[in-house]
Amino acid sequence: MPLTRQCRLLNLSRSGIYYSPVPVSNRDRNLMRLMDEIHLEYPFMGSRGIKNELWNKSYKVGRSHIRTLMRKMGIEAIYKKPHLSEPHPAIRSTPIF
């Protein structure tokens, strides 16, 4: 059976069949290890702060690449999220007369 028909039957794109994932480079692996150390020490730092720390350690890397690696690692800065203290809509703060 042709590959195009198999993909159509399985609802897959043909380009996904030919894709082979690229392994993580040694440079990125080293950067990710350093980023993890920085994130454990300063969990409030985002991509800009981590980039600055890496620049201080003589690693010239851009913020967008740091952001990509942070997403891949699943880490994010700890900060105050919006609307954390909103009451539940079913709870009334004032009594109804």
Tab-separated table of N, CA and C in Angstrom:
chain	number	residue	atom	x	y	z
A	1	MET	N	0.850	-1.164	0.000
A	1	MET	CA	0.000	0.000	0.000
A	1	MET	C	0.908	1.243	0.000
A	2	PRO	N	0.609	2.211	-0.841
A	2	PRO	CA	1.449	3.408	-0.916
A	2	PRO	C	1.461	4.178	0.416
A	3	LEU	N	2.551	4.855	0.640
A	3	LEU	CA	2.735	5.588	1.880
A	3	LEU	C	1.716	6.717	2.029
A	4	THR	N	1.366	7.365	0.911
A	4	THR	CA	0.389	8.453	0.980
A	4	THR	C	-0.974	7.946	1.451
A	5	ARG	N	-1.349	6.770	0.996
A	5	ARG	CA	-2.637	6.211	1.398
A	5	ARG	C	-2.619	5.776	2.862
A	6	GLN	N	-1.490	5.206	3.309
A	6	GLN	CA	-1.367	4.818	4.707
A	6	GLN	C	-1.506	6.040	5.613
A	7	CYS	N	-0.853	7.136	5.216
A	7	CYS	CA	-0.931	8.362	6.009
A	7	CYS	C	-2.352	8.896	6.036
A	8	ARG	N	-3.039	8.842	4.912
A	8	ARG	CA	-4.410	9.327	4.857
A	8	ARG	C	-5.322	8.485	5.739
A	9	LEU	N	-5.131	7.160	5.759
A	9	LEU	CA	-5.951	6.291	6.590
A	9	LEU	C	-5.709	6.522	8.082
A	10	LEU	N	-4.466	6.851	8.439
A	10	LEU	CA	-4.124	7.060	9.851
A	10	LEU	C	-4.238	8.521	10.281
A	11	ASN	N	-4.670	9.389	9.359
A	11	ASN	CA	-4.775	10.825	9.620
A	11	ASN	C	-3.448	11.425	10.070
A	12	LEU	N	-2.374	11.054	9.393
A	12	LEU	CA	-1.041	11.588	9.665
A	12	LEU	C	-0.575	12.419	8.480
A	13	SER	N	0.273	13.384	8.748
A	13	SER	CA	0.861	14.130	7.639
A	13	SER	C	2.056	13.355	7.101
A	14	ARG	N	2.261	13.476	5.806
A	14	ARG	CA	3.376	12.751	5.204
A	14	ARG	C	4.712	13.271	5.700
A	15	SER	N	4.803	14.573	5.982
A	15	SER	CA	6.075	15.126	6.431
A	15	SER	C	6.473	14.562	7.791
A	16	GLY	N	5.500	14.197	8.620
A	16	GLY	CA	5.803	13.611	9.917
A	16	GLY	C	6.397	12.223	9.812
A	17	ILE	N	6.124	11.541	8.742
A	17	ILE	CA	6.657	10.188	8.536
A	17	ILE	C	8.156	10.248	8.260
A	18	TYR	N	8.580	11.233	7.507
A	18	TYR	CA	9.979	11.324	7.099
A	18	TYR	C	10.844	12.033	8.133
A	19	TYR	N	10.249	12.655	9.136
A	19	TYR	CA	11.008	13.415	10.126
A	19	TYR	C	11.739	12.481	11.077
A	20	SER	N	13.013	12.743	11.278
A	20	SER	CA	13.763	12.025	12.309
A	20	SER	C	14.300	13.068	13.286
A	21	PRO	N	14.035	12.915	14.587
A	21	PRO	CA	14.432	13.931	15.557
A	21	PRO	C	15.942	14.106	15.600
A	22	VAL	N	16.342	15.350	15.788
A	22	VAL	CA	17.758	15.678	15.862
A	22	VAL	C	18.187	15.567	17.321
A	23	PRO	N	19.273	14.842	17.600
A	23	PRO	CA	19.712	14.727	18.989
A	23	PRO	C	20.231	16.062	19.515
A	24	VAL	N	20.176	16.229	20.828
A	24	VAL	CA	20.640	17.454	21.469
A	24	VAL	C	22.159	17.500	21.388
A	25	SER	N	22.683	18.654	20.975
A	25	SER	CA	24.137	18.778	20.831
A	25	SER	C	24.803	18.840	22.203
A	26	ASN	N	26.092	18.571	22.226
A	26	ASN	CA	26.843	18.606	23.479
A	26	ASN	C	26.872	20.014	24.058
A	27	ARG	N	26.947	21.033	23.198
A	27	ARG	CA	26.953	22.421	23.652
A	27	ARG	C	25.634	22.747	24.354
A	28	ASP	N	24.519	22.343	23.739
A	28	ASP	CA	23.211	22.584	24.358
A	28	ASP	C	23.061	21.799	25.661
A	29	ARG	N	23.580	20.594	25.686
A	29	ARG	CA	23.501	19.791	26.905
A	29	ARG	C	24.274	20.462	28.041
A	30	ASN	N	25.440	21.010	27.709
A	30	ASN	CA	26.241	21.722	28.703
A	30	ASN	C	25.519	22.987	29.162
A	31	LEU	N	24.939	23.729	28.217
A	31	LEU	CA	24.180	24.929	28.567
A	31	LEU	C	22.988	24.589	29.456
A	32	MET	N	22.301	23.508	29.155
A	32	MET	CA	21.143	23.112	29.941
A	32	MET	C	21.547	22.731	31.364
A	33	ARG	N	22.700	22.112	31.517
A	33	ARG	CA	23.197	21.771	32.856
A	33	ARG	C	23.501	23.042	33.642
A	34	LEU	N	24.167	24.009	32.987
A	34	LEU	CA	24.467	25.275	33.646
A	34	LEU	C	23.190	26.049	33.978
A	35	MET	N	22.246	26.041	33.052
A	35	MET	CA	20.972	26.722	33.286
A	35	MET	C	20.232	26.102	34.467
A	36	ASP	N	20.296	24.782	34.593
A	36	ASP	CA	19.639	24.107	35.703
A	36	ASP	C	20.274	24.504	37.023
A	37	GLU	N	21.609	24.605	37.058
A	37	GLU	CA	22.292	25.044	38.273
A	37	GLU	C	21.881	26.464	38.641
A	38	ILE	N	21.822	27.344	37.642
A	38	ILE	CA	21.426	28.735	37.890
A	38	ILE	C	19.982	28.791	38.369
A	39	HIS	N	19.109	28.007	37.735
A	39	HIS	CA	17.691	28.025	38.100
A	39	HIS	C	17.480	27.490	39.518
A	40	LEU	N	18.251	26.505	39.937
A	40	LEU	CA	18.120	25.987	41.291
A	40	LEU	C	18.581	27.011	42.321
A	41	GLU	N	19.597	27.802	41.962
A	41	GLU	CA	20.098	28.812	42.884
A	41	GLU	C	19.216	30.063	42.891
A	42	TYR	N	18.739	30.461	41.711
A	42	TYR	CA	17.907	31.659	41.567
A	42	TYR	C	16.632	31.296	40.795
A	43	PRO	N	15.631	30.714	41.454
A	43	PRO	CA	14.431	30.258	40.733
A	43	PRO	C	13.572	31.400	40.182
A	44	PHE	N	13.830	32.632	40.610
A	44	PHE	CA	13.056	33.784	40.143
A	44	PHE	C	13.590	34.350	38.839
A	45	MET	N	14.733	33.874	38.374
A	45	MET	CA	15.325	34.411	37.152
A	45	MET	C	14.652	33.843	35.917
A	46	GLY	N	14.387	34.723	34.975
A	46	GLY	CA	13.849	34.316	33.691
A	46	GLY	C	14.964	34.152	32.679
A	47	SER	N	14.600	34.213	31.411
A	47	SER	CA	15.588	33.998	30.356
A	47	SER	C	16.633	35.110	30.322
A	48	ARG	N	16.220	36.350	30.641
A	48	ARG	CA	17.185	37.457	30.626
A	48	ARG	C	18.215	37.320	31.739
A	49	GLY	N	17.752	36.986	32.932
A	49	GLY	CA	18.681	36.828	34.049
A	49	GLY	C	19.620	35.657	33.853
A	50	ILE	N	19.096	34.552	33.342
A	50	ILE	CA	19.936	33.384	33.099
A	50	ILE	C	20.953	33.700	32.017
A	51	LYS	N	20.521	34.442	30.984
A	51	LYS	CA	21.465	34.841	29.935
A	51	LYS	C	22.586	35.688	30.518
A	52	ASN	N	22.251	36.631	31.403
A	52	ASN	CA	23.271	37.482	32.006
A	52	ASN	C	24.233	36.677	32.867
A	53	GLU	N	23.707	35.709	33.614
A	53	GLU	CA	24.581	34.860	34.424
A	53	GLU	C	25.527	34.048	33.539
A	54	LEU	N	25.014	33.534	32.433
A	54	LEU	CA	25.869	32.768	31.528
A	54	LEU	C	26.910	33.661	30.865
A	55	TRP	N	26.530	34.906	30.541
A	55	TRP	CA	27.499	35.843	29.972
A	55	TRP	C	28.592	36.153	30.985
A	56	ASN	N	28.229	36.257	32.275
A	56	ASN	CA	29.234	36.489	33.308
A	56	ASN	C	30.192	35.321	33.434
A	57	LYS	N	29.738	34.129	33.054
A	57	LYS	CA	30.587	32.938	33.081
A	57	LYS	C	31.254	32.701	31.726
A	58	SER	N	31.237	33.704	30.847
A	58	SER	CA	31.889	33.675	29.518
A	58	SER	C	31.232	32.730	28.536
A	59	TYR	N	29.937	32.504	28.654
A	59	TYR	CA	29.188	31.741	27.666
A	59	TYR	C	28.348	32.726	26.871
A	60	LYS	N	28.706	32.973	25.626
A	60	LYS	CA	27.993	33.920	24.784
A	60	LYS	C	26.836	33.191	24.103
A	61	VAL	N	25.656	33.437	24.615
A	61	VAL	CA	24.456	32.781	24.082
A	61	VAL	C	23.324	33.792	24.118
A	62	GLY	N	22.438	33.717	23.140
A	62	GLY	CA	21.342	34.672	23.035
A	62	GLY	C	20.159	34.300	23.915
A	63	ARG	N	19.320	35.314	24.194
A	63	ARG	CA	18.162	35.108	25.066
A	63	ARG	C	17.129	34.195	24.433
A	64	SER	N	16.949	34.287	23.129
A	64	SER	CA	15.946	33.439	22.481
A	64	SER	C	16.340	31.965	22.564
A	65	HIS	N	17.631	31.680	22.477
A	65	HIS	CA	18.078	30.291	22.594
A	65	HIS	C	17.892	29.803	24.035
A	66	ILE	N	18.149	30.696	24.991
A	66	ILE	CA	17.927	30.353	26.396
A	66	ILE	C	16.450	30.048	26.627
A	67	ARG	N	15.586	30.882	26.048
A	67	ARG	CA	14.143	30.691	26.205
A	67	ARG	C	13.715	29.354	25.593
A	68	THR	N	14.261	29.009	24.433
A	68	THR	CA	13.941	27.733	23.793
A	68	THR	C	14.365	26.563	24.671
A	69	LEU	N	15.570	26.646	25.222
A	69	LEU	CA	16.052	25.562	26.079
A	69	LEU	C	15.253	25.482	27.375
A	70	MET	N	14.824	26.642	27.897
A	70	MET	CA	13.999	26.623	29.111
A	70	MET	C	12.683	25.905	28.855
A	71	ARG	N	12.071	26.163	27.699
A	71	ARG	CA	10.825	25.467	27.354
A	71	ARG	C	11.060	23.975	27.209
A	72	LYS	N	12.189	23.617	26.577
A	72	LYS	CA	12.503	22.203	26.381
A	72	LYS	C	12.715	21.504	27.720
A	73	MET	N	13.326	22.229	28.689
A	73	MET	CA	13.597	21.659	30.003
A	73	MET	C	12.373	21.706	30.907
A	74	GLY	N	11.407	22.559	30.581
A	74	GLY	CA	10.202	22.680	31.388
A	74	GLY	C	10.393	23.539	32.621
A	75	ILE	N	11.327	24.498	32.567
A	75	ILE	CA	11.517	25.379	33.710
A	75	ILE	C	11.020	26.775	33.357
A	76	GLU	N	10.551	27.490	34.378
A	76	GLU	CA	10.130	28.871	34.196
A	76	GLU	C	10.391	29.621	35.489
A	77	ALA	N	10.469	30.921	35.396
A	77	ALA	CA	10.742	31.747	36.556
A	77	ALA	C	9.556	31.718	37.515
A	78	ILE	N	9.862	31.780	38.796
A	78	ILE	CA	8.810	31.853	39.809
A	78	ILE	C	8.523	33.324	40.051
A	79	TYR	N	7.304	33.730	39.819
A	79	TYR	CA	6.918	35.126	40.003
A	79	TYR	C	5.443	35.162	40.362
A	80	LYS	N	5.002	36.305	40.807
A	80	LYS	CA	3.612	36.467	41.208
A	80	LYS	C	2.736	36.476	39.963
A	81	LYS	N	1.881	35.513	39.862
A	81	LYS	CA	0.983	35.403	38.721
A	81	LYS	C	-0.203	36.352	38.920
A	82	PRO	N	-0.833	36.815	37.869
A	82	PRO	CA	-1.959	37.737	38.033
A	82	PRO	C	-3.215	37.040	38.547
A	83	HIS	N	-4.033	37.795	39.254
A	83	HIS	CA	-5.351	37.365	39.731
A	83	HIS	C	-5.282	36.163	40.668
A	84	LEU	N	-4.292	36.143	41.537
A	84	LEU	CA	-4.195	35.019	42.473
A	84	LEU	C	-5.145	35.164	43.646
A	85	SER	N	-5.544	36.387	43.960
A	85	SER	CA	-6.365	36.570	45.145
A	85	SER	C	-7.819	36.863	44.812
A	86	GLU	N	-8.268	36.526	43.623
A	86	GLU	CA	-9.672	36.731	43.275
A	86	GLU	C	-10.529	35.701	43.986
A	87	PRO	N	-11.622	36.121	44.618
A	87	PRO	CA	-12.487	35.164	45.291
A	87	PRO	C	-13.281	34.337	44.281
A	88	HIS	N	-13.750	33.221	44.745
A	88	HIS	CA	-14.584	32.368	43.912
A	88	HIS	C	-15.900	33.104	43.634
A	89	PRO	N	-16.442	33.014	42.419
A	89	PRO	CA	-17.665	33.751	42.106
A	89	PRO	C	-18.870	33.353	42.957
A	90	ALA	N	-18.911	32.149	43.478
A	90	ALA	CA	-20.044	31.702	44.280
A	90	ALA	C	-20.004	32.272	45.702
A	91	ILE	N	-18.839	32.756	46.126
A	91	ILE	CA	-18.701	33.288	47.481
A	91	ILE	C	-18.947	34.795	47.452
A	92	ARG	N	-19.894	35.237	48.256
A	92	ARG	CA	-20.212	36.669	48.327
A	92	ARG	C	-19.500	37.272	49.531
A	93	SER	N	-18.916	38.445	49.339
A	93	SER	CA	-18.238	39.095	50.459
A	93	SER	C	-19.189	39.946	51.273
A	94	THR	N	-20.285	40.380	50.678
A	94	THR	CA	-21.267	41.183	51.413
A	94	THR	C	-22.586	40.418	51.482
A	95	PRO	N	-23.274	40.493	52.610
A	95	PRO	CA	-24.542	39.752	52.716
A	95	PRO	C	-25.639	40.404	51.869
A	96	ILE	N	-26.550	39.591	51.416
A	96	ILE	CA	-27.678	40.079	50.626
A	96	ILE	C	-28.845	40.320	51.572
A	97	PHE	N	-29.443	41.521	51.546
A	97	PHE	CA	-30.567	41.870	52.419
A	97	PHE	C	-31.876	41.715	51.712
